[in-house]
Coordinates of C-alpha atoms in Angstrom, one line a residue:
M253 CA 77.4 1.7 -13.7
Q254 CA 73.7 1.8 -14.8
K255 CA 71.0 -0.4 -13.3
E256 CA 71.0 -4.0 -14.5
T257 CA 68.1 -5.0 -16.8
K258 CA 66.7 -8.5 -17.6
V259 CA 65.8 -9.9 -21.0
G260 CA 64.8 -13.3 -22.3
V261 CA 67.1 -13.2 -25.4
L262 CA 69.9 -10.8 -26.2
V263 CA 70.5 -10.6 -29.9
A264 CA 73.9 -9.4 -31.0
G265 CA 73.7 -7.5 -34.3
A266 CA 70.9 -5.5 -36.0
T267 CA 71.4 -7.8 -39.0
F268 CA 68.6 -9.1 -41.2
A269 CA 68.6 -12.4 -39.2
G270 CA 68.9 -10.5 -35.9
L271 CA 65.9 -8.3 -36.7
G272 CA 63.8 -11.3 -37.9
L273 CA 64.6 -13.2 -34.7
A274 CA 63.8 -10.1 -32.5
L275 CA 60.5 -9.5 -34.4
S276 CA 59.4 -13.1 -33.8
L277 CA 60.3 -12.9 -30.0
G278 CA 58.6 -9.6 -29.4
E279 CA 59.3 -8.0 -26.0
Q280 CA 61.4 -11.0 -24.9
A281 CA 64.3 -9.8 -27.2
L282 CA 66.8 -6.9 -27.0
V283 CA 69.0 -6.3 -30.0
V284 CA 72.4 -4.8 -29.4
E285 CA 74.2 -3.2 -32.4
R286 CA 77.8 -1.9 -32.2
T287 CA 77.3 0.6 -35.0
G288 CA 74.4 2.8 -36.1
A289 CA 73.7 0.6 -39.1
V290 CA 70.9 -1.9 -39.9
G291 CA 71.3 -4.9 -42.1
A292 CA 74.9 -3.9 -42.5
E293 CA 76.1 -7.4 -43.6
F294 CA 74.3 -6.6 -46.8
T295 CA 73.5 -2.9 -47.0
A296 CA 76.8 -1.4 -45.8
A297 CA 78.9 -4.1 -47.4
F298 CA 77.4 -3.6 -50.9
R299 CA 77.0 -7.4 -51.0
P300 CA 76.5 -9.2 -54.3
A301 CA 73.1 -10.8 -53.8
K302 CA 70.0 -11.6 -55.8
A303 CA 66.7 -11.9 -53.9
D304 CA 64.7 -15.1 -54.4
L305 CA 61.2 -13.6 -54.9
S306 CA 59.5 -16.9 -55.4
S307 CA 60.4 -18.8 -52.2
R308 CA 57.7 -19.6 -49.6
V309 CA 58.3 -17.5 -46.5
S310 CA 56.5 -16.5 -43.3
T311 CA 54.0 -13.6 -43.3
D312 CA 56.5 -11.1 -41.8
T313 CA 59.2 -11.9 -44.4
A314 CA 56.6 -11.8 -47.2
E315 CA 55.5 -8.3 -46.0
L316 CA 59.1 -7.1 -45.9
R317 CA 59.8 -8.5 -49.4
E318 CA 56.6 -7.0 -50.8
E319 CA 57.5 -3.6 -49.4
A320 CA 61.0 -3.7 -50.9
V321 CA 59.6 -4.6 -54.3
G322 CA 56.8 -2.0 -54.1
R323 CA 59.4 0.7 -53.3
N324 CA 61.5 -0.3 -56.3
I325 CA 64.4 -1.4 -54.0
V326 CA 64.4 -4.9 -55.5
G327 CA 64.0 -5.5 -59.2
E328 CA 62.2 -8.4 -61.0
D329 CA 65.6 -10.1 -61.4
G330 CA 66.3 -9.8 -57.7
G331 CA 68.9 -7.0 -58.0
M332 CA 69.1 -4.8 -54.9
H333 CA 69.5 -1.0 -54.4
W334 CA 71.1 -1.3 -50.9
P335 CA 71.0 2.4 -49.7
A336 CA 67.2 2.5 -50.0
F337 CA 66.9 -0.6 -47.8
V338 CA 68.2 1.2 -44.7
P339 CA 65.2 3.5 -44.1
V340 CA 62.8 0.6 -44.6
L341 CA 64.5 -1.4 -41.9
Q342 CA 64.6 1.6 -39.6
Q343 CA 60.9 2.1 -40.1
W344 CA 60.2 -1.5 -39.4
I345 CA 62.1 -1.3 -36.1
H346 CA 60.0 1.7 -35.1
S347 CA 56.6 0.4 -36.3
R348 CA 57.0 -3.2 -35.1
N349 CA 58.4 -2.1 -31.7
I350 CA 61.7 -4.0 -32.1
R351 CA 63.9 -3.1 -29.2
V352 CA 67.4 -2.1 -30.5
R353 CA 70.2 -0.4 -28.7
F354 CA 72.5 1.2 -31.3
L355 CA 76.1 2.3 -30.9
T356 CA 76.4 -0.2 -28.0
R357 CA 79.3 -2.6 -27.7
I358 CA 79.2 -5.9 -25.9
V359 CA 82.3 -5.8 -23.6
E360 CA 82.0 -9.0 -21.7
V361 CA 79.8 -12.1 -21.4
K362 CA 79.7 -14.1 -18.2
A363 CA 77.8 -17.4 -17.7
L364 CA 75.8 -17.3 -14.6
P365 CA 75.5 -20.2 -12.1
G366 CA 72.7 -22.5 -13.3
A367 CA 71.7 -20.8 -16.5
G368 CA 71.8 -17.4 -18.3
F369 CA 74.4 -14.8 -18.8
E370 CA 75.5 -11.4 -17.5
V371 CA 76.4 -9.2 -20.4
T372 CA 78.3 -6.0 -19.9
L373 CA 77.5 -3.3 -22.5
L374 CA 79.3 0.0 -23.3
D375 CA 77.6 3.0 -24.9
A376 CA 77.8 6.8 -24.7
A377 CA 76.2 6.8 -21.2
G378 CA 78.9 4.4 -19.9
L379 CA 78.8 0.7 -18.7
S380 CA 75.6 -1.2 -18.0
K381 CA 74.7 -4.8 -17.4
V382 CA 72.0 -7.0 -18.9
R383 CA 71.0 -10.4 -17.6
A384 CA 69.9 -12.6 -20.5
D385 CA 68.4 -16.1 -20.4
R386 CA 69.9 -16.7 -23.9
L387 CA 72.3 -15.1 -26.3
V388 CA 72.2 -15.2 -30.1
D389 CA 75.1 -13.6 -32.1
T390 CA 74.1 -12.9 -35.7
T391 CA 77.2 -10.9 -36.6
S392 CA 79.5 -12.0 -39.4
F393 CA 82.6 -12.4 -37.1
C394 CA 80.9 -13.5 -33.9
E395 CA 81.5 -10.3 -31.9
T396 CA 80.5 -11.9 -28.6
E397 CA 83.2 -14.6 -28.9
P398 CA 85.5 -14.0 -31.9
A399 CA 87.3 -17.3 -31.3
A400 CA 84.1 -19.1 -32.4
A401 CA 84.6 -17.5 -35.9
S402 CA 88.0 -19.1 -36.2
G403 CA 86.6 -22.6 -36.2
G404 CA 86.6 -23.1 -40.0
R405 CA 83.2 -21.6 -40.8
L406 CA 84.6 -18.2 -41.9
H407 CA 86.2 -18.9 -45.3
G408 CA 86.6 -15.5 -46.9
K409 CA 86.3 -11.7 -46.7
R410 CA 85.9 -9.1 -49.3
L411 CA 85.8 -5.3 -49.5
N412 CA 83.3 -4.1 -52.1
A413 CA 83.1 -0.7 -53.8
I414 CA 80.7 1.1 -56.1
I415 CA 82.2 1.9 -59.5
H416 CA 81.0 4.5 -62.0
R417 CA 81.8 5.5 -65.6
P418 CA 81.1 9.3 -65.9
D419 CA 80.9 9.4 -69.7
A420 CA 78.6 6.3 -70.0
P421 CA 76.8 5.5 -66.7
Q422 CA 74.5 2.9 -68.3
L423 CA 77.3 0.9 -69.9
A424 CA 78.1 -2.4 -68.3
P425 CA 81.7 -3.0 -67.3
P426 CA 83.5 -5.9 -69.0
T427 CA 83.9 -9.3 -67.4
I428 CA 87.6 -9.8 -66.5
A429 CA 89.2 -12.5 -64.5
G430 CA 90.4 -11.3 -61.1
Y431 CA 87.9 -8.4 -61.1
P432 CA 84.5 -9.7 -60.1
I433 CA 81.8 -7.0 -60.6
H434 CA 78.1 -7.4 -59.8
R435 CA 75.1 -5.3 -60.8
G436 CA 72.7 -3.8 -58.3
R437 CA 69.1 -2.8 -58.9
F438 CA 69.7 -0.3 -61.7
N439 CA 71.7 -0.5 -64.9
S440 CA 74.1 2.2 -63.7
E441 CA 74.7 0.5 -60.3
W442 CA 77.8 -1.7 -60.3
A443 CA 80.1 -2.9 -57.5
A444 CA 83.5 -4.5 -57.6
S445 CA 84.7 -7.0 -55.1
C446 CA 88.3 -7.2 -53.8
Q447 CA 89.3 -10.4 -52.1
L448 CA 91.0 -9.8 -48.8
S449 CA 93.0 -11.9 -46.3
L450 CA 91.1 -12.9 -43.2
S451 CA 93.7 -11.1 -41.1
D452 CA 93.3 -7.7 -42.9
D453 CA 92.1 -4.9 -40.7
W454 CA 90.2 -1.9 -42.0
F455 CA 93.4 0.0 -43.0
A456 CA 95.0 -3.0 -44.7
A457 CA 91.7 -3.8 -46.5
R458 CA 91.3 -0.3 -48.0
T459 CA 95.0 -0.2 -49.0
R460 CA 94.6 -3.6 -50.7
L461 CA 91.4 -2.4 -52.5
L462 CA 93.0 0.8 -53.8
S463 CA 96.1 -1.0 -55.0
W464 CA 94.0 -3.7 -56.7
W465 CA 91.9 -1.1 -58.5
D466 CA 94.9 1.0 -59.5
A467 CA 96.3 -2.1 -61.2
R468 CA 93.1 -2.8 -63.1
P469 CA 93.4 -3.7 -66.8
E470 CA 93.0 -1.2 -69.6
E471 CA 89.4 -2.3 -70.3
L472 CA 88.3 -1.1 -66.8
Q473 CA 90.2 2.2 -66.8
P474 CA 87.1 4.3 -67.6
W475 CA 85.4 3.1 -64.4
R476 CA 86.2 4.9 -61.2
L477 CA 85.7 4.1 -57.6
A478 CA 82.7 6.1 -56.4
A479 CA 82.1 4.7 -52.8
I480 CA 83.9 2.1 -50.7
A481 CA 81.7 -0.1 -48.5
D482 CA 81.5 0.7 -44.8
G483 CA 81.7 -3.0 -43.8
F484 CA 83.3 -6.3 -44.8
D485 CA 81.5 -8.8 -47.0
A486 CA 82.0 -12.0 -45.1
G487 CA 82.1 -15.5 -46.6
V488 CA 80.8 -17.8 -43.8
D489 CA 79.2 -21.2 -43.9
G490 CA 75.6 -21.6 -42.8
G491 CA 74.4 -23.2 -39.7
T492 CA 74.6 -22.6 -35.9
T493 CA 77.6 -22.8 -33.7
E494 CA 76.9 -23.4 -30.0
V495 CA 79.4 -21.2 -28.2
A496 CA 78.0 -22.5 -24.9
E497 CA 74.7 -23.8 -23.6
G498 CA 72.2 -21.1 -24.4
W499 CA 74.7 -19.1 -26.4
A500 CA 74.7 -19.5 -30.2
W501 CA 76.4 -17.9 -33.2
H502 CA 74.0 -17.8 -36.2
P503 CA 75.5 -15.4 -38.7
S504 CA 73.2 -13.5 -41.0
A505 CA 75.9 -13.2 -43.6
A506 CA 75.7 -17.0 -44.3
Y507 CA 72.5 -16.5 -46.3
A508 CA 72.4 -15.7 -50.0
D509 CA 70.0 -12.8 -49.8
P510 CA 68.5 -10.6 -47.1
F511 CA 65.0 -12.1 -47.2
A512 CA 66.5 -15.6 -46.6
A513 CA 68.5 -14.2 -43.7
F514 CA 65.4 -12.4 -42.2
E515 CA 63.4 -15.6 -42.6
A516 CA 66.1 -17.6 -40.9
G517 CA 65.9 -15.3 -38.0
V518 CA 62.1 -15.6 -37.8
R519 CA 62.4 -19.4 -37.9
F520 CA 65.4 -19.7 -35.5
R521 CA 63.2 -19.1 -32.5
Y522 CA 61.2 -22.2 -33.3
Q523 CA 64.3 -24.3 -34.0
W524 CA 65.8 -23.3 -30.7
E525 CA 62.5 -24.1 -28.8
E526 CA 62.5 -27.6 -30.4
V527 CA 66.1 -28.2 -29.2
S528 CA 65.2 -27.0 -25.7
K529 CA 62.4 -29.5 -25.5
R530 CA 64.7 -32.5 -26.1

């Protein structure tokens, strides 16, 4: 067992909201990410999202949005090229000194007498413990307390996949009931969304997606599956669920676009501070 460390706020998930919250908190925050991904609720899920480029946001969110637009990751219509977003977020983590522990799983959360939590983590070096004054879970399925996600806020789950037509890459696929397809940043960038059962695990989800696409109508036959998303696209209602005093579930996937999620993370710090003063 490694030496125990102390943090003000432990943030579960290197999501857009999680990174926004950690950036606003500075050295007080530690982000714990189970995978090696960043912003996975959007980037790894190939999520259908259009960025609102006109909304008023904080300085940090505005800078992230401007960089994404400047790098041609986001188009004038708000369409996203998800793969290119990943290195931008990684660079932000490095340049803004956001503390993130990747490939680290939260094994257990224990409330301490009085206040705060003892969180047991598991990574390649083994088990370690972190004492946190507060805990904010920004993951889609509330990894710190999965039972919290079964309270009615989670209402859907999809597995998306990039599709491609080799003989006519720029041609838009037809609109067909039961086969929702959305465009990314570029004319050749299309993703299909397969509706899942909430109980589907990864194997069941992929099996369902492949069967669904194999049964596609004749009009979609020229389009082939090019890449299957690495994560689920969760449908979850917005808001904050209090798991326990000082422990909240605030899913980044509840927001319509990544900048809205990032801004929600930035602002969540102040919302929580207001609640604490009451």
